[in-house]
XYZ file of C-alpha atoms in Angstrom:
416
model
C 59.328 99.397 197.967
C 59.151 100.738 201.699
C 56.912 97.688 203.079
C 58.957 94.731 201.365
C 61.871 96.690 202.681
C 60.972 96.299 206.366
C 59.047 93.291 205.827
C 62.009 91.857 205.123
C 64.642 90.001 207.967
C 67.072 92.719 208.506
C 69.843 91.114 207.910
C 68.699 90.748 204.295
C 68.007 93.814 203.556
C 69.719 95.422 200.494
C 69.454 98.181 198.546
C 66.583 99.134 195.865
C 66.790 101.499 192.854
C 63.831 102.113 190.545
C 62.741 105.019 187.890
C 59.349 106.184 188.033
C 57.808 109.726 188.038
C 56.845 111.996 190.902
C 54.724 114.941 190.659
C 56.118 118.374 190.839
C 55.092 121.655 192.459
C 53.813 122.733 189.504
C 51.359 120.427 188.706
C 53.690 118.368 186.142
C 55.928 114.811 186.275
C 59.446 114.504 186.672
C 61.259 111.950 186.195
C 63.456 110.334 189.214
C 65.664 108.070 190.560
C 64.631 106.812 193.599
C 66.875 104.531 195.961
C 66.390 102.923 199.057
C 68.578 102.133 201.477
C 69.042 100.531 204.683
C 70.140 103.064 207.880
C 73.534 102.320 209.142
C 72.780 103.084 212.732
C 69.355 101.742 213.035
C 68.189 99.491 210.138
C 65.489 97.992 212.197
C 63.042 101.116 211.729
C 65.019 103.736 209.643
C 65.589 103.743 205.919
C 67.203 106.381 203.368
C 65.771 107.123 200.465
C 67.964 108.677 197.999
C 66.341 110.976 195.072
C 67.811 112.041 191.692
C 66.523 114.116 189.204
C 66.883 112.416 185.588
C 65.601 115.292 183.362
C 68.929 116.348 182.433
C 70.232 112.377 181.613
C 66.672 111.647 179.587
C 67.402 115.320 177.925
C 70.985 114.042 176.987
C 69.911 110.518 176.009
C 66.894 112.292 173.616
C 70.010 114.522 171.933
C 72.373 111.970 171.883
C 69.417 109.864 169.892
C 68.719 111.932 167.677
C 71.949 112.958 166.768
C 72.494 109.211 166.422
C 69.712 108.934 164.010
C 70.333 111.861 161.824
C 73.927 111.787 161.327
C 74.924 111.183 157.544
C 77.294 108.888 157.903
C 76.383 105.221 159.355
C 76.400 104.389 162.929
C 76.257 100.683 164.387
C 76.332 99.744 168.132
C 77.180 96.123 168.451
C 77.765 93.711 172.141
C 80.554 91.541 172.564
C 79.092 89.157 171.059
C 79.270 90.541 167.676
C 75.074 91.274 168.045
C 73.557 94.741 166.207
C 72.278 96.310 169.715
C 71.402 99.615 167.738
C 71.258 100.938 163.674
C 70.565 104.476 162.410
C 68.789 104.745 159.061
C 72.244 106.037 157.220
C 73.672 102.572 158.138
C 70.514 100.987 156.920
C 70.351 102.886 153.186
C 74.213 102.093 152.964
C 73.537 98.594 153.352
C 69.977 98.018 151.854
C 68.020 96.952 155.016
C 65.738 99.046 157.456
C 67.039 99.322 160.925
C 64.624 96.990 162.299
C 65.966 94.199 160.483
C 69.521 94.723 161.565
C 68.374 94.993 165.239
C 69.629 91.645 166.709
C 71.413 90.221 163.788
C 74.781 89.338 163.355
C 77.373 91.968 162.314
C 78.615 89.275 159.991
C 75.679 89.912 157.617
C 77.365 93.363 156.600
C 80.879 91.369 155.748
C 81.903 89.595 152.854
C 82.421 85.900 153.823
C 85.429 85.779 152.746
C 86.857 88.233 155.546
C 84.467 87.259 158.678
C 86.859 84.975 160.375
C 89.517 87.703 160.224
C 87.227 90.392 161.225
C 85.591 88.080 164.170
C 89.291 87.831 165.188
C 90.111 91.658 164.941
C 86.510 92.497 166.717
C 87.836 90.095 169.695
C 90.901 91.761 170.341
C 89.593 95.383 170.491
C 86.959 94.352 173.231
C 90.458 93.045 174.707
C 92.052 96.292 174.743
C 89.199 99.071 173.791
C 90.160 102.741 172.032
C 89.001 104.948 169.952
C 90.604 104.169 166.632
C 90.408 103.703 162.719
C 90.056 99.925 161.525
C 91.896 98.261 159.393
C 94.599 100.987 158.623
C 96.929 100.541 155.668
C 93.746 97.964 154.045
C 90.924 98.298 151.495
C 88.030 97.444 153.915
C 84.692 96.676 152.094
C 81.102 96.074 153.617
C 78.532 93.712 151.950
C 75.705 95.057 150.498
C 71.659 93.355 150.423
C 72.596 92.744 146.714
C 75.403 91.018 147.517
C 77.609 93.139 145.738
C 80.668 94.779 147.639
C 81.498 98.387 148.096
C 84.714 100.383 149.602
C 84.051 101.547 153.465
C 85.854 103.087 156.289
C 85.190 102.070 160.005
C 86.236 103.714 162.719
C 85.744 102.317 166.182
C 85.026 103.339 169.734
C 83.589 102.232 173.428
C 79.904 102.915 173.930
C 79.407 103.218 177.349
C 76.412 101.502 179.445
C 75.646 100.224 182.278
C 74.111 96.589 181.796
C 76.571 95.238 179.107
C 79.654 96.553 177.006
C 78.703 97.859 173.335
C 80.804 99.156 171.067
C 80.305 101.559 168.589
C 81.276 101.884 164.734
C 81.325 104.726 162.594
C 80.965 103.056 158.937
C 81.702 105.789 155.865
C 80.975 104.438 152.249
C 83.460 105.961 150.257
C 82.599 104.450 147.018
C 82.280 108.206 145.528
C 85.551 108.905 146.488
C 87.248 105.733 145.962
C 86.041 106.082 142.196
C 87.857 109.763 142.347
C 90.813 108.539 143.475
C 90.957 105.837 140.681
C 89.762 108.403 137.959
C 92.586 111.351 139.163
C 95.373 108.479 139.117
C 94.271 107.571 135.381
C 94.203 110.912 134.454
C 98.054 111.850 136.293
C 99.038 108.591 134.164
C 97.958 109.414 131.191
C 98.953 113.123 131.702
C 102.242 112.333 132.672
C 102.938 109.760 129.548
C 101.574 112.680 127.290
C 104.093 115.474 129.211
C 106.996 113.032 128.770
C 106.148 112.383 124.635
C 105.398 116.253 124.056
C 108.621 117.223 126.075
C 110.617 114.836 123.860
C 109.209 115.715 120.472
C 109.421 119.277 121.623
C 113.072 119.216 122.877
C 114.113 117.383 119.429
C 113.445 119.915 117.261
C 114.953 123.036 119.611
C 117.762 121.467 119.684
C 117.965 120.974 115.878
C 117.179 124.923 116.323
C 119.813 125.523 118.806
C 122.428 123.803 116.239
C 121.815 125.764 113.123
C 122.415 128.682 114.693
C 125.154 127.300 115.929
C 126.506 126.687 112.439
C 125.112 129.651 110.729
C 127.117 131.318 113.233
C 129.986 129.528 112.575
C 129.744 130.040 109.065
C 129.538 133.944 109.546
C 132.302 134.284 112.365
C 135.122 137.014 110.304
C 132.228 138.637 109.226
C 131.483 142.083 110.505
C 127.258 141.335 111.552
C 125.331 144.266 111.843
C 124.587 144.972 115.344
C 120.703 143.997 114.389
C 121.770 140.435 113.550
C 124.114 139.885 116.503
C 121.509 141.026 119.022
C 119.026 138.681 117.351
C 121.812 135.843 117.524
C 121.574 136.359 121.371
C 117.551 136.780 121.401
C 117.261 133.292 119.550
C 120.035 131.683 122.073
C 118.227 133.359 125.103
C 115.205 131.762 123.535
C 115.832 128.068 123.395
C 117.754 128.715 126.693
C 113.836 129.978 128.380
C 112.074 127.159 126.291
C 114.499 124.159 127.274
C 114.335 125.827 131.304
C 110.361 125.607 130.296
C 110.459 121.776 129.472
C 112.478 121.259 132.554
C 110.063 122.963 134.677
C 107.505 120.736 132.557
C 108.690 117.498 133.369
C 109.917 118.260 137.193
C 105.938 118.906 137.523
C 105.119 115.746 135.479
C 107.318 114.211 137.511
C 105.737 115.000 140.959
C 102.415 114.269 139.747
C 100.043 116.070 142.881
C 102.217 119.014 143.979
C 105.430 120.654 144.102
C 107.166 120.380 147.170
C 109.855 123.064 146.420
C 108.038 125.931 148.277
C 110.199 128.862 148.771
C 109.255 132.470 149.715
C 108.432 134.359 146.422
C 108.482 138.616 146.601
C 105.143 139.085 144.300
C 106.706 142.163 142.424
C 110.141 140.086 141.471
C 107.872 137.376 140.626
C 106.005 138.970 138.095
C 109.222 140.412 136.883
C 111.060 137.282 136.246
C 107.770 136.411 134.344
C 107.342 139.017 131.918
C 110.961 138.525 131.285
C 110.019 135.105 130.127
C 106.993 136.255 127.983
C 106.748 137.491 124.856
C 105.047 141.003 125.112
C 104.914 143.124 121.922
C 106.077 146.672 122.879
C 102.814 148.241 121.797
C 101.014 146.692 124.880
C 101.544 148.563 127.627
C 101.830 147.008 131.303
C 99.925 148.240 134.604
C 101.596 146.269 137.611
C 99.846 146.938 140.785
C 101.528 144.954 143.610
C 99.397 144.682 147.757
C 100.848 141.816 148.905
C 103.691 140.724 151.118
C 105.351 137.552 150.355
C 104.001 133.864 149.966
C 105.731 130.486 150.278
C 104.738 128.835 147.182
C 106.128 126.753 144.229
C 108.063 128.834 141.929
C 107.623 126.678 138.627
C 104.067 126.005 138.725
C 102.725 130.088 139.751
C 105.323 131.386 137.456
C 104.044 129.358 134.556
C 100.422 129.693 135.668
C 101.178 134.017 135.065
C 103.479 132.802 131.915
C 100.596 131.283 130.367
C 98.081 133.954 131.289
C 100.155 136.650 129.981
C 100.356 135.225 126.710
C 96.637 134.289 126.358
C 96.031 138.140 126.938
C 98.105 139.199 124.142
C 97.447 136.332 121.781
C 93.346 136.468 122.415
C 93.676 140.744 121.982
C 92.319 141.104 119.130
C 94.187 144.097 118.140
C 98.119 144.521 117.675
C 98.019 147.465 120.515
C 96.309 146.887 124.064
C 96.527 147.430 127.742
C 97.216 144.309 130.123
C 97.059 145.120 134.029
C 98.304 142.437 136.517
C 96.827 143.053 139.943
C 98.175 140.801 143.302
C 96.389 141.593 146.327
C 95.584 139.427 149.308
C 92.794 137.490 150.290
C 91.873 135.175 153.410
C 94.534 132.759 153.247
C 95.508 133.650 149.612
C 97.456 135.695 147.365
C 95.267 136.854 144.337
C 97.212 137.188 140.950
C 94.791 139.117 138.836
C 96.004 139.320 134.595
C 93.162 141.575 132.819
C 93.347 143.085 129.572
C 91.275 145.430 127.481
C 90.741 142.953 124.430
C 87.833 141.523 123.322
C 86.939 139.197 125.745
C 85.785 135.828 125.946
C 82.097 134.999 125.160
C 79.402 134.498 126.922
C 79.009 130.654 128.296
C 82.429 129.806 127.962
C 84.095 130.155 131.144
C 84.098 127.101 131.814
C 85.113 125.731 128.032
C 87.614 127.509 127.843
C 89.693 125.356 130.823
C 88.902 122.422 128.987
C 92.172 120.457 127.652
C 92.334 120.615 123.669
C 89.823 123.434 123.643
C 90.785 126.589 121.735
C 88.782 129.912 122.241
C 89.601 130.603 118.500
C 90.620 129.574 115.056
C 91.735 132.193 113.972
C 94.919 132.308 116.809
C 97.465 129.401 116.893
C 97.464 126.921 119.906
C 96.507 123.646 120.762
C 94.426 124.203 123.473
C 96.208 122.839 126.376
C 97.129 126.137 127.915
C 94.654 126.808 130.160
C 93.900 123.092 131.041
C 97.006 122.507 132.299
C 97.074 126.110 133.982
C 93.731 125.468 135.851
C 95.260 121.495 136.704
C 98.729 123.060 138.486
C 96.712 125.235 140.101
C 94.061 122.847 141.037
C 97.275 120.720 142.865
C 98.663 123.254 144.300
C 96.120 123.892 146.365
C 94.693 126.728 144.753
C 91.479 127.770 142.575
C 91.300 130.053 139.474
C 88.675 131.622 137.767
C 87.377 133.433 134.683
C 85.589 136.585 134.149
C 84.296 136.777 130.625
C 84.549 141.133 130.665
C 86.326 142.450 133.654
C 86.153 146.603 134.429
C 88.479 147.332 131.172
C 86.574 145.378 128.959
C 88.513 142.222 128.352
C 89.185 138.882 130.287
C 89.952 138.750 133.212
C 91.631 135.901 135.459
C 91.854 135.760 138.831
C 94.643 132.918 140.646
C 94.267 132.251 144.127
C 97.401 130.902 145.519
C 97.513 129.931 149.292
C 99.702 131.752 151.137
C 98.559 128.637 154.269
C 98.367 125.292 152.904
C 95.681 123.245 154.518
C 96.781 120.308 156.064
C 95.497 117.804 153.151
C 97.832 119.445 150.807
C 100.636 119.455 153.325
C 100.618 115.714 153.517
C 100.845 115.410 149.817
C-alpha cells in the first residue's frame, strides 16, 4: 500500500483503507483497520497511516449473527431491489426452504401472486421514507408456503444499516396458532352467548309465572290475618325472584360484553363478600369463617361477585353432610387479590381438578345441577383477567378454591 502510494503522481494520490491482521505484543492477531493517507503539508514524502482496532465491531457483528440466527421468530434482510441478502433458519422452516436457497432470490417467492404487485408497490415506498414499523396494519397479511398453501403472518419492518448498499430488514411471525385461537374463542363467545340469551329467556319465563302466583295467592289471602311465618316467607319468595331476575341481568350484561366487563369500580373485599352471602343460600347449620387481608381492588362487580356466588353454593351443595364449616379467606398476592372459599366436606376426588371446570360436567349424581357452574365460573374469570384453581383437600379437609383477581390489569386486558 505504502510503495503504490508514493509511486504514484502526487496529485493523484488518494486515500486507501484495507482490513488485514497485525500481530500483537502477545504473540497473537488482531484484527485492524488500516488507512492511508496523504500528508497535508508535505505529500511528496510524508503519509498518515491511520489504525483501528476492529475486535470490538467483529465481536458485535459475531453477536449480532448469532442472535440473528437463533431467534425464534423469522428474520429476512432484503436490498432495494426486493433481493433476499440474508435468511435465518426460523424464516427458512416457516417457509419450507433452507436458507441457502432463499439467498439471492426474490422476496416475491414468499408472496401469494395474487398480492405481489401490491406488496412490490408498498416495499417501494418504505425504501422512500424508511421506519421502523408494523406492515400492513388493519389487513390479514399471509406468506406463501413451499407447498403452495397460504398461512396467516405478521411483518414488521425496519432499516438495516450498511455501508455498501441499503437493506432492509423484516421480522416475519407465523401466527397460524394463534389465528386458529382467535377463530375457535369467537365460535365459542357465539355460541355461548346464543345459549346465555335462550337459558335467560326460558329461565325468566317461568319466574315470572312464579312472581305472579304469589301475586294472586296473595291477593286471594289479603283480609286474612297470615301468621307471621307465612308473611315473612311472602317477602323471602319476593326477595327471591327479585336476586334471581338481578342474577339474569347480571347474566346477560356479561353475555352481552362477550371478553370483559368494563364496569370496574373499587370493591371493599369484606362488603363484597357480604353482599354475596346475602345473595346465597347458606343453611344456618354451616357456620362461616371470614378472614379478610386485603385492601381494596378495582374490579368488575358482577362477574367476582358471581364467581364467590357460585363457589359458595358448590361448598354447601357438594358437603356431604347437612352441618359443615365453610371459611372464605382474601389475602393479597403479586398483582392479585386471592379469594379463597374452603370447606370441610368431602372433597373432590382425586384426578378431577380439572373435570370438574368442564361445561356440562357434574361432580355428582346424587346433587342437582347441570354442570355449568364452574365452567362458566372458571370462563368469567378466565376474561377478566384472572386464573382460578382447585385443590382437591385443602387444610380442613374439603375443597378448596382459590380466585386470583388482578388488582393491575395488564395492558392486553386493558385494551379489551
Amino acid at each position: 500500500m505504502v510503495d503504490v502510494h508514493f509511486q504514484a503522481p502526487v496529485e493523484t494520490r488518494a486515500g486507501w483503507t484495507r482490513r488485514m491482521t497485525i500481530p500483537s505484543g502477545d504473540g497473537s492477531e488482531r484484527p485492524v483497520e488500516l488507512t492511508l493517507s496523504p500528508f497535508p503539508e508535505f505529500p511528496e514524502a510524508n503519509a498518515i497511516v491511520f489504525v483501528r482496532s476492529l475486535e470490538r465491531i467483529m465481536t458485535a457483528e459475531r453477536r449480532f449473527a448469532q442472535i440473528f440466527e437463533n431467534l425464534p421468530v423469522g428474520l429476512l434482510v432484503v436490498d432495494s431491489r426486493q433481493r433476499i441478502v440474508k435468511a435465518n433458519r426460523t424464516l427458512g422452516a416457516d417457509f419450507g426452504y433452507s436458507r441457502e436457497e432463499l439467498i439471492g432470490q426474490s422476496l416475491a417467492m414468499l408472496i401469494p401472486e395474487r398480492y405481489r404487485a401490491a406488496h412490490r408497490d408498498h416495499l417501494q415506498g418504505y425504501v422512500q421514507s424508511p421506519s421502523s414499523r408494523m406492515m400492513g396494519v388493519g389487513r390479514d397479511l399471509t406468506g406463501l408456503h413451499r407447498s403452495g398453501q397460504e398461512f396467516p403472518i405478521e411483518i414488521a419492518l425496519t432499516r438495516h444499516e450498511n455501508a455498501s448498499q441499503p437493506l432492509y430488514m423484516a421480522i416475519v411471525t407465523d401466527i397460524t396458532h394463534r389465528k386458529r385461537s382467535e377463530v375457535a374463542m369467537q365460535q365459542t363467545n357465539a355460541q355461548l352467548e346464543e345459549f346465555t340469551y335462550v337459558a335467560s329467556h326460558d329461565l325468566r319465563s317461568p319466574l315470572r309465572g312464579i312472581a305472579d302466583l304469589v301475586s294472586w295467592i296473595r291477593e286471594d289471602l289479603e283480609g286474612q290475618e297470615l301468621p307471621p311465618d307465612v308473611t315473612r316467607n311472602f317477602e323471602r319468595v319476593a326477595i327471591r325472584i327479585e336476586r334471581a331476575e338481578q342474577m339474569i341481568d347480571d347474566l346477560l350484561n356479561y353475555a352481552r360484553i362477550g371478553v370483559r366487563d368494563p364496569q370496574l369500580e373499587t370493591l371493599q373485599p369484606r362488603d363484597l363478600i357480604d353482599e354475596v352471602l346475602a345473595t346465597s343460600n347458606i343453611p344456618a347449620s354451616f357456620s362461616l369463617d371470614i378472614d379478610v387481608e386485603a385492601g381494596p381492588l378495582k374490579a368488575a362487580r358482577a362477574p367476582l361477585s358471581a364467581s364467590l356466588r357460585n363457589l359458595l353454593s358448590n361448598a354447601v351443595k357438594h358437603h356431604g353432610s347437612p352441618v359443615g364449616r365453610i371459611r372464605v379467606q382474601v389475602t393479597e398476592d403479586g398483582r392479585f387479590t386471592v379469594f379463597t372459599v374452603e370447606d370441610d366436606g368431602q372433597g373432590i376426588p382425586s384426578g378431577n381438578e380439572e373435570r370438574i371446570f368442564k361445561l356440562f360436567h357434574r361432580g355428582s349424581t346424587r346433587v342437582e345441577g347441570d354442570g355449568v357452574g364452574l365452567a362458566f365460573t372458571r370462563r368469567m374469570i378466565n376474561a377478566n383477567g384472572g386464573m382460578i384453581s382447585v385443590t382437591p383437600h385443602g387444610e380442613m379437609g374439603g375443597a378448596r378454591f382459590d380466585i386470583y383477581w388482578p388488582r393491575i390489569l395488564l395492558r392486553e386486558f386493558k385494551d379489551g
